[in-house]
């Protein structure tokens, strides 16, 4: 196991400091604040540790304040419901005495039922595509340093965009993004761990789909972006160290907010999860100083 993969798994291994209270650390992925997917994954990990014999089928979360990468995050889990078939947990993430995030997660006892799912789009296999790291090396002269550092720090995650021009271009493009992704390396056969890691992965790339029609990118410094809320539905068991095809689209942007949806398929075309996210999207005004204050507190 590589150091990068070990570090990623370590993020999901929370320290239990009291009944229903857990503590997690942070990992630098090249952003100024704690990565939202990390808090999603850790919050789900905390909730899962209080539930037995049932799996998470959905989570709905709000990001309240930017997280401090230098400080631990405390997760408090509240038992909202323990029913015969469903269990619900509420999780609050706290730093410096204030909530930075809250989430409701629902768990379901496995049972048979109706089955259908959308067909996956016909796209090249991941073996036919270059990784984001390879693309950044090939296009190093045209990619901002901020973006190159961000990509380099994503190991052990492997992203392979179906349309590389959607990944780096400043042109105005359709509001759709298609990406293969996985955790590169062997992982334990632990369903709860894979669901936590999918929550972590689900925050990558999604909101950026809403900027494609406008030729904007946070990496180019011309737009301010932050996740406001995030939802994830687990339809079927998932293994994140196997290739997952993510088909994202953004049907709307308005009022300084962008909305994006995602469908996540296993490599054989089975729909394993769906996601949705709304985020803050503000244009930088170059005539004014680019503030570094906590923009989530300025909504």
Coordinates of C-alpha atoms in Angstrom, one line a residue:
X1 CA 0.0 0.0 0.0
X2 CA 1.4 3.4 -1.0
X3 CA 1.8 6.2 1.6
X4 CA -0.8 8.3 -0.2
X5 CA -3.4 5.4 -0.1
X6 CA -2.5 4.7 3.6
X7 CA -3.1 8.4 4.4
X8 CA -6.5 8.4 2.6
X9 CA -7.6 5.4 4.5
X10 CA -6.4 7.0 7.7
X11 CA -8.7 9.9 7.2
X12 CA -11.7 7.5 7.4
X13 CA -10.4 5.8 10.6
X14 CA -11.8 8.2 13.1
X15 CA -10.8 8.2 16.7
X16 CA -13.6 7.4 19.1
X17 CA -13.3 9.9 22.0
X18 CA -16.6 9.3 23.7
X19 CA -19.9 7.6 23.1
X20 CA -21.2 8.9 19.7
X21 CA -18.3 11.4 19.5
X22 CA -15.4 10.9 17.0
X23 CA -12.4 12.9 16.0
X24 CA -10.8 13.1 12.5
X25 CA -7.8 14.7 10.9
X26 CA -7.4 16.5 7.6
X27 CA -5.5 16.1 4.3
X28 CA -4.2 18.9 2.1
X29 CA -5.5 18.5 -1.4
X30 CA -4.3 21.9 -2.7
X31 CA -7.3 24.0 -1.5
X32 CA -7.3 26.8 1.1
X33 CA -9.8 24.9 3.4
X34 CA -10.7 21.4 4.3
X35 CA -12.0 19.5 1.2
X36 CA -15.8 19.0 1.5
X37 CA -15.6 15.4 0.4
X38 CA -13.3 14.7 3.3
X39 CA -15.9 15.9 5.8
X40 CA -18.7 14.0 3.9
X41 CA -16.7 10.8 4.1
X42 CA -15.7 11.2 7.7
X43 CA -19.2 12.2 8.8
X44 CA -20.6 9.0 7.1
X45 CA -17.8 7.0 8.7
X46 CA -18.8 8.3 12.2
X47 CA -22.5 7.6 11.6
X48 CA -21.8 4.1 10.3
X49 CA -19.9 3.3 13.5
X50 CA -23.2 3.7 15.4
X51 CA -25.2 1.4 13.1
X52 CA -25.2 -2.4 12.8
X53 CA -26.6 -4.8 10.2
X54 CA -27.7 -2.1 7.7
X55 CA -26.1 0.0 5.0
X56 CA -26.3 3.7 4.2
X57 CA -28.7 4.4 1.3
X58 CA -28.7 8.2 1.4
X59 CA -27.1 11.3 2.9
X60 CA -28.0 15.0 2.8
X61 CA -25.5 17.5 4.0
X62 CA -24.9 21.3 4.4
X63 CA -21.6 23.0 4.5
X64 CA -21.8 25.8 7.1
X65 CA -18.2 27.2 7.4
X66 CA -14.9 26.5 5.8
X67 CA -12.8 24.0 7.7
X68 CA -9.4 24.6 9.2
X69 CA -6.9 22.1 7.8
X70 CA -4.6 22.6 10.8
X71 CA -7.2 21.6 13.4
X72 CA -8.9 18.3 14.1
X73 CA -12.7 17.9 13.4
X74 CA -15.0 16.5 16.0
X75 CA -18.1 14.6 14.8
X76 CA -21.1 14.3 17.1
X77 CA -23.6 11.6 16.1
X78 CA -27.3 11.9 17.2
X79 CA -29.5 8.8 17.1
X80 CA -32.6 10.2 15.3
X81 CA -34.4 6.9 14.7
X82 CA -33.9 3.2 15.1
X83 CA -36.7 1.5 13.3
X84 CA -37.3 -2.1 12.1
X85 CA -36.1 -1.4 8.6
X86 CA -34.5 2.1 8.7
X87 CA -32.1 3.9 10.9
X88 CA -31.4 7.7 10.8
X89 CA -28.4 9.5 12.2
X90 CA -27.7 13.2 12.4
X91 CA -24.0 14.2 12.4
X92 CA -22.6 17.6 13.3
X93 CA -18.9 18.4 12.5
X94 CA -17.3 20.9 14.9
X95 CA -14.1 23.0 14.9
X96 CA -13.1 25.7 17.3
X97 CA -16.4 25.3 19.2
X98 CA -18.6 26.0 16.1
X99 CA -20.4 23.7 13.7
X100 CA -18.9 23.7 10.2
X101 CA -21.1 21.0 8.7
X102 CA -24.2 18.9 9.4
X103 CA -25.6 15.8 7.8
X104 CA -28.5 13.4 8.0
X105 CA -27.8 9.9 6.8
X106 CA -30.3 7.0 6.5
X107 CA -29.6 3.3 6.7
X108 CA -31.7 0.4 5.4
X109 CA -31.8 -3.3 6.1
X110 CA -31.1 -5.2 2.9
X111 CA -34.3 -6.5 1.3
X112 CA -35.4 -7.5 -2.2
X113 CA -37.6 -5.2 -4.4
X114 CA -38.2 -3.8 -7.9
X115 CA -35.1 -3.3 -10.0
X116 CA -34.3 -0.9 -12.9
X117 CA -31.7 1.7 -13.8
X118 CA -30.7 4.1 -16.5
X119 CA -28.3 2.9 -19.2
X120 CA -24.8 4.2 -19.1
X121 CA -23.6 6.4 -21.9
X122 CA -21.4 4.8 -24.6
X123 CA -17.9 6.1 -23.8
X124 CA -14.3 5.0 -24.2
X125 CA -13.0 2.6 -21.5
X126 CA -10.6 4.1 -18.9
X127 CA -7.8 2.1 -20.4
X128 CA -8.2 4.2 -23.6
X129 CA -8.0 7.5 -21.8
X130 CA -5.2 9.6 -20.3
X131 CA -5.3 10.4 -16.6
X132 CA -5.6 13.9 -15.3
X133 CA -2.0 13.8 -14.2
X134 CA -0.8 12.7 -17.6
X135 CA -2.9 15.4 -19.2
X136 CA -1.5 18.1 -16.9
X137 CA 2.1 17.0 -17.8
X138 CA 1.2 17.1 -21.5
X139 CA -0.4 20.6 -21.2
X140 CA 1.9 22.0 -18.5
X141 CA 2.5 25.3 -20.4
X142 CA -1.2 26.1 -20.5
X143 CA -2.3 24.9 -17.1
X144 CA -2.1 27.3 -14.1
X145 CA 0.3 26.3 -11.3
X146 CA -2.6 26.1 -8.9
X147 CA -4.2 23.4 -11.0
X148 CA -1.0 21.4 -11.5
X149 CA -0.5 21.3 -7.7
X150 CA -4.1 20.3 -7.1
X151 CA -3.8 17.4 -9.6
X152 CA -0.5 16.2 -8.2
X153 CA -1.9 16.0 -4.7
X154 CA -4.9 13.8 -5.7
X155 CA -2.8 10.6 -5.6
X156 CA -3.9 7.8 -5.0
X157 CA -7.0 8.9 -6.9
X158 CA -7.1 8.2 -10.6
X159 CA -9.3 10.5 -12.8
X160 CA -9.6 9.9 -16.5
X161 CA -11.8 12.5 -18.3
X162 CA -13.7 11.4 -21.4
X163 CA -13.4 14.9 -22.8
X164 CA -10.1 16.4 -21.7
X165 CA -11.1 19.8 -23.2
X166 CA -13.8 20.0 -20.5
X167 CA -11.2 19.5 -17.9
X168 CA -8.9 22.4 -18.7
X169 CA -10.5 24.6 -21.4
X170 CA -11.5 28.2 -20.8
X171 CA -14.0 27.9 -23.8
X172 CA -17.7 27.9 -23.3
X173 CA -18.9 24.2 -23.4
X174 CA -22.0 22.2 -22.7
X175 CA -22.9 21.7 -19.0
X176 CA -21.9 18.0 -19.0
X177 CA -18.8 16.3 -17.7
X178 CA -17.9 12.6 -18.0
X179 CA -15.1 11.1 -16.0
X180 CA -13.8 7.7 -15.0
X181 CA -12.5 7.6 -11.4
X182 CA -11.2 5.2 -8.8
X183 CA -9.0 4.8 -5.8
X184 CA -5.8 3.3 -7.2
X185 CA -4.8 0.4 -4.9
X186 CA -6.1 -2.6 -3.0
X187 CA -8.7 -1.9 -0.4
X188 CA -10.3 -4.1 2.4
X189 CA -13.5 -5.7 1.4
X190 CA -15.5 -3.5 3.8
X191 CA -18.8 -2.1 2.4
X192 CA -18.9 0.7 5.0
X193 CA -15.4 1.9 4.0
X194 CA -16.2 1.9 0.3
X195 CA -19.3 4.0 0.9
X196 CA -17.4 6.5 3.0
X197 CA -14.8 6.7 0.2
X198 CA -17.5 7.1 -2.4
X199 CA -18.8 10.1 -0.4
X200 CA -15.3 11.5 -0.4
X201 CA -15.0 11.0 -4.2
X202 CA -18.4 12.4 -4.9
X203 CA -17.4 16.0 -4.1
X204 CA -14.7 16.0 -6.9
X205 CA -15.6 17.6 -10.2
X206 CA -19.4 17.8 -9.6
X207 CA -19.9 21.6 -9.0
X208 CA -17.4 22.5 -11.7
X209 CA -19.9 21.2 -14.2
X210 CA -22.0 24.4 -13.6
X211 CA -19.1 26.6 -14.8
X212 CA -18.6 24.9 -18.2
X213 CA -21.1 27.0 -20.2
X214 CA -19.4 30.1 -18.9
X215 CA -15.8 29.3 -19.6
X216 CA -14.9 29.7 -16.0
X217 CA -12.7 27.7 -13.6
X218 CA -11.6 28.1 -10.0
X219 CA -8.1 27.0 -11.1
X220 CA -7.8 30.1 -13.3
X221 CA -8.6 32.4 -10.4
X222 CA -11.7 34.0 -12.1
X223 CA -14.4 32.5 -10.0
X224 CA -15.1 31.8 -6.3
X225 CA -16.7 28.4 -5.6
X226 CA -17.8 26.6 -2.5
X227 CA -20.1 23.7 -1.8
X228 CA -23.3 24.7 0.0
X229 CA -25.1 21.4 0.2
X230 CA -24.6 17.8 -1.1
X231 CA -26.8 14.8 -1.4
X232 CA -25.7 11.2 -2.3
X233 CA -27.9 8.1 -2.8
X234 CA -26.3 4.6 -2.7
X235 CA -28.4 2.3 -5.0
X236 CA -26.2 -0.8 -4.9
X237 CA -23.0 -2.0 -3.4
X238 CA -19.9 -0.2 -4.7
X239 CA -16.2 -0.8 -4.9
X240 CA -14.2 2.4 -5.3
X241 CA -10.9 0.7 -6.2
X242 CA -12.7 -0.5 -9.3
X243 CA -13.4 2.0 -12.1
X244 CA -16.5 4.1 -11.7
X245 CA -18.0 6.2 -14.5
X246 CA -19.3 9.6 -13.4
X247 CA -21.8 11.3 -15.7
X248 CA -22.4 14.9 -14.5
X249 CA -24.7 17.6 -15.8
X250 CA -25.8 21.0 -14.6
X251 CA -29.3 22.0 -15.5
X252 CA -29.2 25.4 -13.8
X253 CA -27.1 28.3 -12.5
X254 CA -28.7 31.4 -11.1
X255 CA -28.5 33.8 -8.1
X256 CA -24.8 33.2 -7.6
X257 CA -25.5 29.4 -7.1
X258 CA -24.9 26.5 -9.5
X259 CA -26.7 23.2 -9.4
X260 CA -25.2 19.9 -10.6
X261 CA -26.3 16.3 -10.7
X262 CA -24.3 13.1 -11.0
X263 CA -25.0 9.5 -12.0
X264 CA -22.3 7.0 -10.9
X265 CA -21.9 3.6 -12.7
X266 CA -19.7 0.6 -12.2
X267 CA -17.6 -0.4 -15.2
X268 CA -20.2 -3.0 -16.3
X269 CA -22.8 -0.3 -16.7
X270 CA -24.7 -0.7 -13.4
X271 CA -26.0 2.4 -11.7
X272 CA -24.5 2.3 -8.2
X273 CA -25.1 5.8 -6.9
X274 CA -26.6 9.3 -7.7
X275 CA -25.5 12.7 -6.4
X276 CA -26.7 16.3 -6.4
X277 CA -25.0 19.5 -5.2
X278 CA -25.6 23.2 -5.1
X279 CA -22.7 25.6 -4.6
X280 CA -21.8 29.2 -4.4
X281 CA -20.4 30.5 -7.7
X282 CA -19.3 34.2 -7.7
X283 CA -17.3 36.0 -10.3
X284 CA -14.2 37.7 -9.1
X285 CA -14.2 41.5 -9.7
X286 CA -10.6 42.3 -10.6
X287 CA -11.2 45.9 -9.7
X288 CA -11.5 44.8 -6.1
X289 CA -9.1 43.0 -3.8
X290 CA -9.8 39.2 -3.8
X291 CA -10.9 38.7 -0.2
X292 CA -9.6 35.7 1.7
X293 CA -12.3 35.9 4.4
X294 CA -14.6 32.9 5.1
X295 CA -17.0 33.4 2.1
X296 CA -19.5 30.9 3.6
X297 CA -20.1 33.4 6.3
X298 CA -20.9 36.1 3.7
X299 CA -23.8 34.4 1.9

